[in-house]
Amino acid sequence: TYPRNIPQLLPGDIQALSAYANNELQEWAGSCPIVTEKSLTNFLFLGLVDMLFPQARIIMCRRDPLDTCLSYYFHNFTSYHPHAYDLDDLGYYYLQYERLLQHWQKVSSLPILDVEYEKLVAEPESEIQRVLDFCQLPWDDACLDVQHKQRMVQTASTQHVRQRINQSAVGRHRHYDAHLDPLRKALSRKLVQEFDSSSAP
């Protein structure tokens, strides 16, 4: 029932949930001191993350909206993403996503870093250094050598993360310009209803 159940939680409930969630995460992570979670719907739960994982750091990787939505559209998801298969729905979803991110940036106590995808692939060393500094981690040359990593990846980007950092996906939408009018129209809309932050967790 999240987020409708948040106002009903007492401080003791939050402490218990936090302890449970951290224990589960520790069991899952094993000996790894740091865990990265990059699910596509993470932005929906930042209020909950703020309460349960106050030590977390949030990295918001932003990309050209047309490229972002097109990448979404081209994936055949095994999980539930019904908006991913209609360009008009995708545009509306993206606007809501941006609106919610702006809300979290205003109200969250968590450290949040904005990273531009286009700048990251154009200047990987300096941008990766900025991310590592934000996460209070030392530089590691392996950050630029991702194509040789053999770790298990269970996300839609499983093939991409095994390639050398490159700019081939920047402006990808230009190849499909003739078909993107529904997406452009959806992205150009102004949302009529303002986000009411007083009712959000």
PDB file of C-alpha atoms in Angstrom:
ATOM      1  CA  THR A   1       0.000   0.000   0.000  1.00  0.00           C
ATOM      2  CA  TYR A   2       3.000   2.316  -0.213  1.00  0.00           C
ATOM      3  CA  PRO A   3       2.891   5.311  -0.184  1.00  0.00           C
ATOM      4  CA  ARG A   4      -0.623   5.525   1.303  1.00  0.00           C
ATOM      5  CA  ASN A   5       0.480   3.689   4.451  1.00  0.00           C
ATOM      6  CA  ILE A   6       3.348   6.051   5.334  1.00  0.00           C
ATOM      7  CA  PRO A   7       1.310   8.447   7.525  1.00  0.00           C
ATOM      8  CA  GLN A   8       0.202   5.476   9.638  1.00  0.00           C
ATOM      9  CA  LEU A   9       3.749   4.431  10.554  1.00  0.00           C
ATOM     10  CA  LEU A  10       4.958   5.199  14.064  1.00  0.00           C
ATOM     11  CA  PRO A  11       8.652   5.870  14.844  1.00  0.00           C
ATOM     12  CA  GLY A  12       8.971   2.332  16.227  1.00  0.00           C
ATOM     13  CA  ASP A  13       7.544   0.905  13.000  1.00  0.00           C
ATOM     14  CA  ILE A  14      10.111   2.793  10.935  1.00  0.00           C
ATOM     15  CA  GLN A  15      12.975   1.616  13.158  1.00  0.00           C
ATOM     16  CA  ALA A  16      11.789  -1.986  12.887  1.00  0.00           C
ATOM     17  CA  LEU A  17      11.404  -1.748   9.103  1.00  0.00           C
ATOM     18  CA  SER A  18      14.833  -0.166   8.803  1.00  0.00           C
ATOM     19  CA  ALA A  19      16.483  -2.912  10.856  1.00  0.00           C
ATOM     20  CA  TYR A  20      14.707  -5.605   8.841  1.00  0.00           C
ATOM     21  CA  ALA A  21      15.585  -4.020   5.482  1.00  0.00           C
ATOM     22  CA  ASN A  22      19.234  -3.503   6.439  1.00  0.00           C
ATOM     23  CA  ASN A  23      19.542  -7.116   7.635  1.00  0.00           C
ATOM     24  CA  GLU A  24      18.053  -8.376   4.372  1.00  0.00           C
ATOM     25  CA  LEU A  25      20.406  -6.163   2.377  1.00  0.00           C
ATOM     26  CA  GLN A  26      23.417  -7.331   4.360  1.00  0.00           C
ATOM     27  CA  GLU A  27      22.496 -10.975   3.800  1.00  0.00           C
ATOM     28  CA  TRP A  28      22.077 -10.352   0.091  1.00  0.00           C
ATOM     29  CA  ALA A  29      25.301  -8.317  -0.232  1.00  0.00           C
ATOM     30  CA  GLY A  30      27.496 -10.788   1.630  1.00  0.00           C
ATOM     31  CA  SER A  31      31.011  -9.416   1.968  1.00  0.00           C
ATOM     32  CA  CYS A  32      30.403  -6.484  -0.418  1.00  0.00           C
ATOM     33  CA  PRO A  33      30.707  -3.245   1.562  1.00  0.00           C
ATOM     34  CA  ILE A  34      28.697  -1.222  -0.960  1.00  0.00           C
ATOM     35  CA  VAL A  35      25.558  -2.119  -2.912  1.00  0.00           C
ATOM     36  CA  THR A  36      24.256  -0.358  -6.000  1.00  0.00           C
ATOM     37  CA  GLU A  37      20.570  -0.740  -6.811  1.00  0.00           C
ATOM     38  CA  LYS A  38      19.536   0.543 -10.243  1.00  0.00           C
ATOM     39  CA  SER A  39      15.982  -0.621 -10.808  1.00  0.00           C
ATOM     40  CA  LEU A  40      13.990   1.524 -13.229  1.00  0.00           C
ATOM     41  CA  THR A  41      11.349   2.286 -10.610  1.00  0.00           C
ATOM     42  CA  ASN A  42      13.708   3.373  -7.825  1.00  0.00           C
ATOM     43  CA  PHE A  43      12.568   6.984  -8.156  1.00  0.00           C
ATOM     44  CA  LEU A  44       9.131   5.973  -6.837  1.00  0.00           C
ATOM     45  CA  PHE A  45      10.582   4.845  -3.518  1.00  0.00           C
ATOM     46  CA  LEU A  46      13.076   7.548  -2.573  1.00  0.00           C
ATOM     47  CA  GLY A  47      10.880   8.659   0.316  1.00  0.00           C
ATOM     48  CA  LEU A  48      10.996   5.144   1.717  1.00  0.00           C
ATOM     49  CA  VAL A  49      14.736   4.854   1.060  1.00  0.00           C
ATOM     50  CA  ASP A  50      15.194   8.109   2.953  1.00  0.00           C
ATOM     51  CA  MET A  51      13.524   6.553   6.009  1.00  0.00           C
ATOM     52  CA  LEU A  52      15.029   3.058   5.867  1.00  0.00           C
ATOM     53  CA  PHE A  53      18.531   3.736   4.530  1.00  0.00           C
ATOM     54  CA  PRO A  54      19.613   7.171   5.779  1.00  0.00           C
ATOM     55  CA  GLN A  55      23.216   6.333   4.808  1.00  0.00           C
ATOM     56  CA  ALA A  56      22.246   5.922   1.139  1.00  0.00           C
ATOM     57  CA  ARG A  57      23.415   8.246  -1.619  1.00  0.00           C
ATOM     58  CA  ILE A  58      21.305   8.875  -4.691  1.00  0.00           C
ATOM     59  CA  ILE A  59      22.754   9.262  -8.184  1.00  0.00           C
ATOM     60  CA  MET A  60      20.299  10.622 -10.744  1.00  0.00           C
ATOM     61  CA  CYS A  61      21.621   9.892 -14.208  1.00  0.00           C
ATOM     62  CA  ARG A  62      19.793  12.098 -16.685  1.00  0.00           C
ATOM     63  CA  ARG A  63      19.760  11.700 -20.437  1.00  0.00           C
ATOM     64  CA  ASP A  64      18.073  13.349 -23.414  1.00  0.00           C
ATOM     65  CA  PRO A  65      14.333  12.587 -22.903  1.00  0.00           C
ATOM     66  CA  LEU A  66      13.881  11.280 -26.460  1.00  0.00           C
ATOM     67  CA  ASP A  67      16.866   8.934 -26.137  1.00  0.00           C
ATOM     68  CA  THR A  68      15.713   7.832 -22.688  1.00  0.00           C
ATOM     69  CA  CYS A  69      12.180   7.000 -23.795  1.00  0.00           C
ATOM     70  CA  LEU A  70      13.359   5.302 -26.982  1.00  0.00           C
ATOM     71  CA  SER A  71      15.748   3.080 -25.036  1.00  0.00           C
ATOM     72  CA  TYR A  72      12.839   2.155 -22.778  1.00  0.00           C
ATOM     73  CA  TYR A  73      10.620   1.480 -25.806  1.00  0.00           C
ATOM     74  CA  PHE A  74      13.124  -0.883 -27.426  1.00  0.00           C
ATOM     75  CA  HIS A  75      13.397  -3.169 -24.394  1.00  0.00           C
ATOM     76  CA  ASN A  76      11.240  -6.242 -24.065  1.00  0.00           C
ATOM     77  CA  PHE A  77      10.794  -6.193 -20.310  1.00  0.00           C
ATOM     78  CA  THR A  78      10.024  -9.362 -18.416  1.00  0.00           C
ATOM     79  CA  SER A  79       8.597  -7.359 -15.502  1.00  0.00           C
ATOM     80  CA  TYR A  80       5.539  -5.110 -15.456  1.00  0.00           C
ATOM     81  CA  HIS A  81       6.138  -1.918 -17.480  1.00  0.00           C
ATOM     82  CA  PRO A  82       2.931  -1.422 -19.518  1.00  0.00           C
ATOM     83  CA  HIS A  83       3.784   2.194 -20.357  1.00  0.00           C
ATOM     84  CA  ALA A  84       6.962   1.076 -22.154  1.00  0.00           C
ATOM     85  CA  TYR A  85       5.190  -0.039 -25.331  1.00  0.00           C
ATOM     86  CA  ASP A  86       3.320   3.125 -26.298  1.00  0.00           C
ATOM     87  CA  LEU A  87       5.138   6.361 -27.181  1.00  0.00           C
ATOM     88  CA  ASP A  88       2.382   8.614 -25.877  1.00  0.00           C
ATOM     89  CA  ASP A  89       2.273   6.714 -22.569  1.00  0.00           C
ATOM     90  CA  LEU A  90       6.053   6.851 -22.336  1.00  0.00           C
ATOM     91  CA  GLY A  91       6.075  10.627 -22.766  1.00  0.00           C
ATOM     92  CA  TYR A  92       3.485  11.081 -20.037  1.00  0.00           C
ATOM     93  CA  TYR A  93       5.362   8.696 -17.739  1.00  0.00           C
ATOM     94  CA  TYR A  94       8.599  10.595 -18.321  1.00  0.00           C
ATOM     95  CA  LEU A  95       6.972  13.904 -17.365  1.00  0.00           C
ATOM     96  CA  GLN A  96       5.680  12.360 -14.146  1.00  0.00           C
ATOM     97  CA  TYR A  97       9.135  10.919 -13.482  1.00  0.00           C
ATOM     98  CA  GLU A  98      10.747  14.348 -13.853  1.00  0.00           C
ATOM     99  CA  ARG A  99       8.108  15.936 -11.644  1.00  0.00           C
ATOM    100  CA  LEU A 100       8.661  13.384  -8.884  1.00  0.00           C
ATOM    101  CA  LEU A 101      12.455  13.758  -9.060  1.00  0.00           C
ATOM    102  CA  GLN A 102      12.065  17.511  -8.579  1.00  0.00           C
ATOM    103  CA  HIS A 103       9.934  16.793  -5.520  1.00  0.00           C
ATOM    104  CA  TRP A 104      12.526  14.458  -3.981  1.00  0.00           C
ATOM    105  CA  GLN A 105      15.288  16.977  -4.587  1.00  0.00           C
ATOM    106  CA  LYS A 106      13.293  19.533  -2.599  1.00  0.00           C
ATOM    107  CA  VAL A 107      12.239  17.371   0.351  1.00  0.00           C
ATOM    108  CA  SER A 108      14.714  14.490   0.705  1.00  0.00           C
ATOM    109  CA  SER A 109      17.479  14.608   3.289  1.00  0.00           C
ATOM    110  CA  LEU A 110      19.552  12.152   1.238  1.00  0.00           C
ATOM    111  CA  PRO A 111      22.579  13.424  -0.709  1.00  0.00           C
ATOM    112  CA  ILE A 112      21.600  13.536  -4.407  1.00  0.00           C
ATOM    113  CA  LEU A 113      24.021  13.884  -7.335  1.00  0.00           C
ATOM    114  CA  ASP A 114      22.907  14.749 -10.860  1.00  0.00           C
ATOM    115  CA  VAL A 115      24.922  13.093 -13.628  1.00  0.00           C
ATOM    116  CA  GLU A 116      24.406  13.901 -17.318  1.00  0.00           C
ATOM    117  CA  TYR A 117      24.711  10.766 -19.441  1.00  0.00           C
ATOM    118  CA  GLU A 118      26.028  12.711 -22.440  1.00  0.00           C
ATOM    119  CA  LYS A 119      28.781  14.308 -20.371  1.00  0.00           C
ATOM    120  CA  LEU A 120      29.606  10.998 -18.695  1.00  0.00           C
ATOM    121  CA  VAL A 121      30.315   9.226 -21.986  1.00  0.00           C
ATOM    122  CA  ALA A 122      32.134  12.258 -23.435  1.00  0.00           C
ATOM    123  CA  GLU A 123      34.344  12.829 -20.380  1.00  0.00           C
ATOM    124  CA  PRO A 124      34.194   9.535 -18.469  1.00  0.00           C
ATOM    125  CA  GLU A 125      37.253   9.996 -16.284  1.00  0.00           C
ATOM    126  CA  SER A 126      36.264  13.369 -14.835  1.00  0.00           C
ATOM    127  CA  GLU A 127      32.603  12.408 -14.401  1.00  0.00           C
ATOM    128  CA  ILE A 128      33.424   9.066 -12.787  1.00  0.00           C
ATOM    129  CA  GLN A 129      35.779  10.882 -10.437  1.00  0.00           C
ATOM    130  CA  ARG A 130      32.916  13.193  -9.496  1.00  0.00           C
ATOM    131  CA  VAL A 131      30.676  10.194  -8.750  1.00  0.00           C
ATOM    132  CA  LEU A 132      33.385   8.498  -6.687  1.00  0.00           C
ATOM    133  CA  ASP A 133      34.018  11.684  -4.717  1.00  0.00           C
ATOM    134  CA  PHE A 134      30.286  11.921  -4.021  1.00  0.00           C
ATOM    135  CA  CYS A 135      30.279   8.314  -2.792  1.00  0.00           C
ATOM    136  CA  GLN A 136      33.483   8.894  -0.794  1.00  0.00           C
ATOM    137  CA  LEU A 137      35.294   6.187  -2.732  1.00  0.00           C
ATOM    138  CA  PRO A 138      38.865   6.137  -4.064  1.00  0.00           C
ATOM    139  CA  TRP A 139      39.679   6.109  -7.755  1.00  0.00           C
ATOM    140  CA  ASP A 140      40.021   2.683  -9.394  1.00  0.00           C
ATOM    141  CA  ASP A 141      41.225   2.232 -12.992  1.00  0.00           C
ATOM    142  CA  ALA A 142      38.710  -0.584 -13.375  1.00  0.00           C
ATOM    143  CA  CYS A 143      35.989   2.077 -13.573  1.00  0.00           C
ATOM    144  CA  LEU A 144      37.170   2.820 -17.123  1.00  0.00           C
ATOM    145  CA  ASP A 145      37.587  -0.840 -18.049  1.00  0.00           C
ATOM    146  CA  VAL A 146      34.024  -2.056 -17.577  1.00  0.00           C
ATOM    147  CA  GLN A 147      33.982  -4.284 -20.660  1.00  0.00           C
ATOM    148  CA  HIS A 148      36.285  -6.789 -18.939  1.00  0.00           C
ATOM    149  CA  LYS A 149      34.115  -7.220 -15.859  1.00  0.00           C
ATOM    150  CA  GLN A 150      32.724 -10.730 -15.451  1.00  0.00           C
ATOM    151  CA  ARG A 151      30.236 -10.026 -12.665  1.00  0.00           C
ATOM    152  CA  MET A 152      26.662 -11.205 -12.984  1.00  0.00           C
ATOM    153  CA  VAL A 153      24.247  -8.587 -14.343  1.00  0.00           C
ATOM    154  CA  GLN A 154      20.496  -9.144 -14.150  1.00  0.00           C
ATOM    155  CA  THR A 155      19.105  -5.975 -15.700  1.00  0.00           C
ATOM    156  CA  ALA A 156      17.925  -4.873 -19.138  1.00  0.00           C
ATOM    157  CA  SER A 157      21.351  -3.302 -19.743  1.00  0.00           C
ATOM    158  CA  THR A 158      23.233  -6.585 -19.394  1.00  0.00           C
ATOM    159  CA  GLN A 159      24.817  -6.245 -22.863  1.00  0.00           C
ATOM    160  CA  HIS A 160      25.574  -2.522 -22.591  1.00  0.00           C
ATOM    161  CA  VAL A 161      27.534  -2.775 -19.364  1.00  0.00           C
ATOM    162  CA  ARG A 162      29.989  -5.161 -21.010  1.00  0.00           C
ATOM    163  CA  GLN A 163      30.951  -2.653 -23.697  1.00  0.00           C
ATOM    164  CA  ARG A 164      33.645   0.008 -23.597  1.00  0.00           C
ATOM    165  CA  ILE A 165      32.286   3.429 -22.603  1.00  0.00           C
ATOM    166  CA  ASN A 166      31.277   5.126 -25.870  1.00  0.00           C
ATOM    167  CA  GLN A 167      29.009   7.806 -27.325  1.00  0.00           C
ATOM    168  CA  SER A 168      27.184   5.611 -29.859  1.00  0.00           C
ATOM    169  CA  ALA A 169      23.818   5.970 -28.087  1.00  0.00           C
ATOM    170  CA  VAL A 170      23.931   9.769 -27.850  1.00  0.00           C
ATOM    171  CA  GLY A 171      21.277  11.231 -30.165  1.00  0.00           C
ATOM    172  CA  ARG A 172      20.064   7.763 -31.105  1.00  0.00           C
ATOM    173  CA  HIS A 173      16.538   9.096 -31.523  1.00  0.00           C
ATOM    174  CA  ARG A 174      17.578  10.950 -34.688  1.00  0.00           C
ATOM    175  CA  HIS A 175      17.517   7.640 -36.582  1.00  0.00           C
ATOM    176  CA  TYR A 176      13.804   7.337 -35.824  1.00  0.00           C
ATOM    177  CA  ASP A 177      12.694  10.964 -36.163  1.00  0.00           C
ATOM    178  CA  ALA A 178       9.895  10.160 -38.612  1.00  0.00           C
ATOM    179  CA  HIS A 179       8.183   7.945 -36.033  1.00  0.00           C
ATOM    180  CA  LEU A 180       8.540   9.999 -32.863  1.00  0.00           C
ATOM    181  CA  ASP A 181       5.811  12.629 -33.218  1.00  0.00           C
ATOM    182  CA  PRO A 182       3.572  10.973 -30.568  1.00  0.00           C
ATOM    183  CA  LEU A 183       6.484  10.980 -28.128  1.00  0.00           C
ATOM    184  CA  ARG A 184       7.437  14.585 -28.882  1.00  0.00           C
ATOM    185  CA  LYS A 185       3.837  15.696 -28.465  1.00  0.00           C
ATOM    186  CA  ALA A 186       3.544  13.880 -25.136  1.00  0.00           C
ATOM    187  CA  LEU A 187       6.812  15.350 -23.833  1.00  0.00           C
ATOM    188  CA  SER A 188       5.735  18.869 -24.811  1.00  0.00           C
ATOM    189  CA  ARG A 189       2.582  18.740 -22.660  1.00  0.00           C
ATOM    190  CA  LYS A 190       2.331  20.735 -19.478  1.00  0.00           C
ATOM    191  CA  LEU A 191       0.909  18.760 -16.598  1.00  0.00           C
ATOM    192  CA  VAL A 192      -2.279  20.452 -15.474  1.00  0.00           C
ATOM    193  CA  GLN A 193      -2.257  19.276 -11.862  1.00  0.00           C
ATOM    194  CA  GLU A 194       0.563  20.557  -9.703  1.00  0.00           C
ATOM    195  CA  PHE A 195       2.258  18.076  -7.403  1.00  0.00           C
ATOM    196  CA  ASP A 196       0.921  18.465  -3.875  1.00  0.00           C
ATOM    197  CA  SER A 197       3.982  17.878  -1.684  1.00  0.00           C
ATOM    198  CA  SER A 198       1.920  18.048   1.493  1.00  0.00           C
ATOM    199  CA  SER A 199       0.314  14.693   0.698  1.00  0.00           C
ATOM    200  CA  ALA A 200       3.540  12.908  -0.266  1.00  0.00           C
ATOM    201  CA  PRO A 201       5.753  10.876   2.077  1.00  0.00           C
TER     202      PRO A 201
END
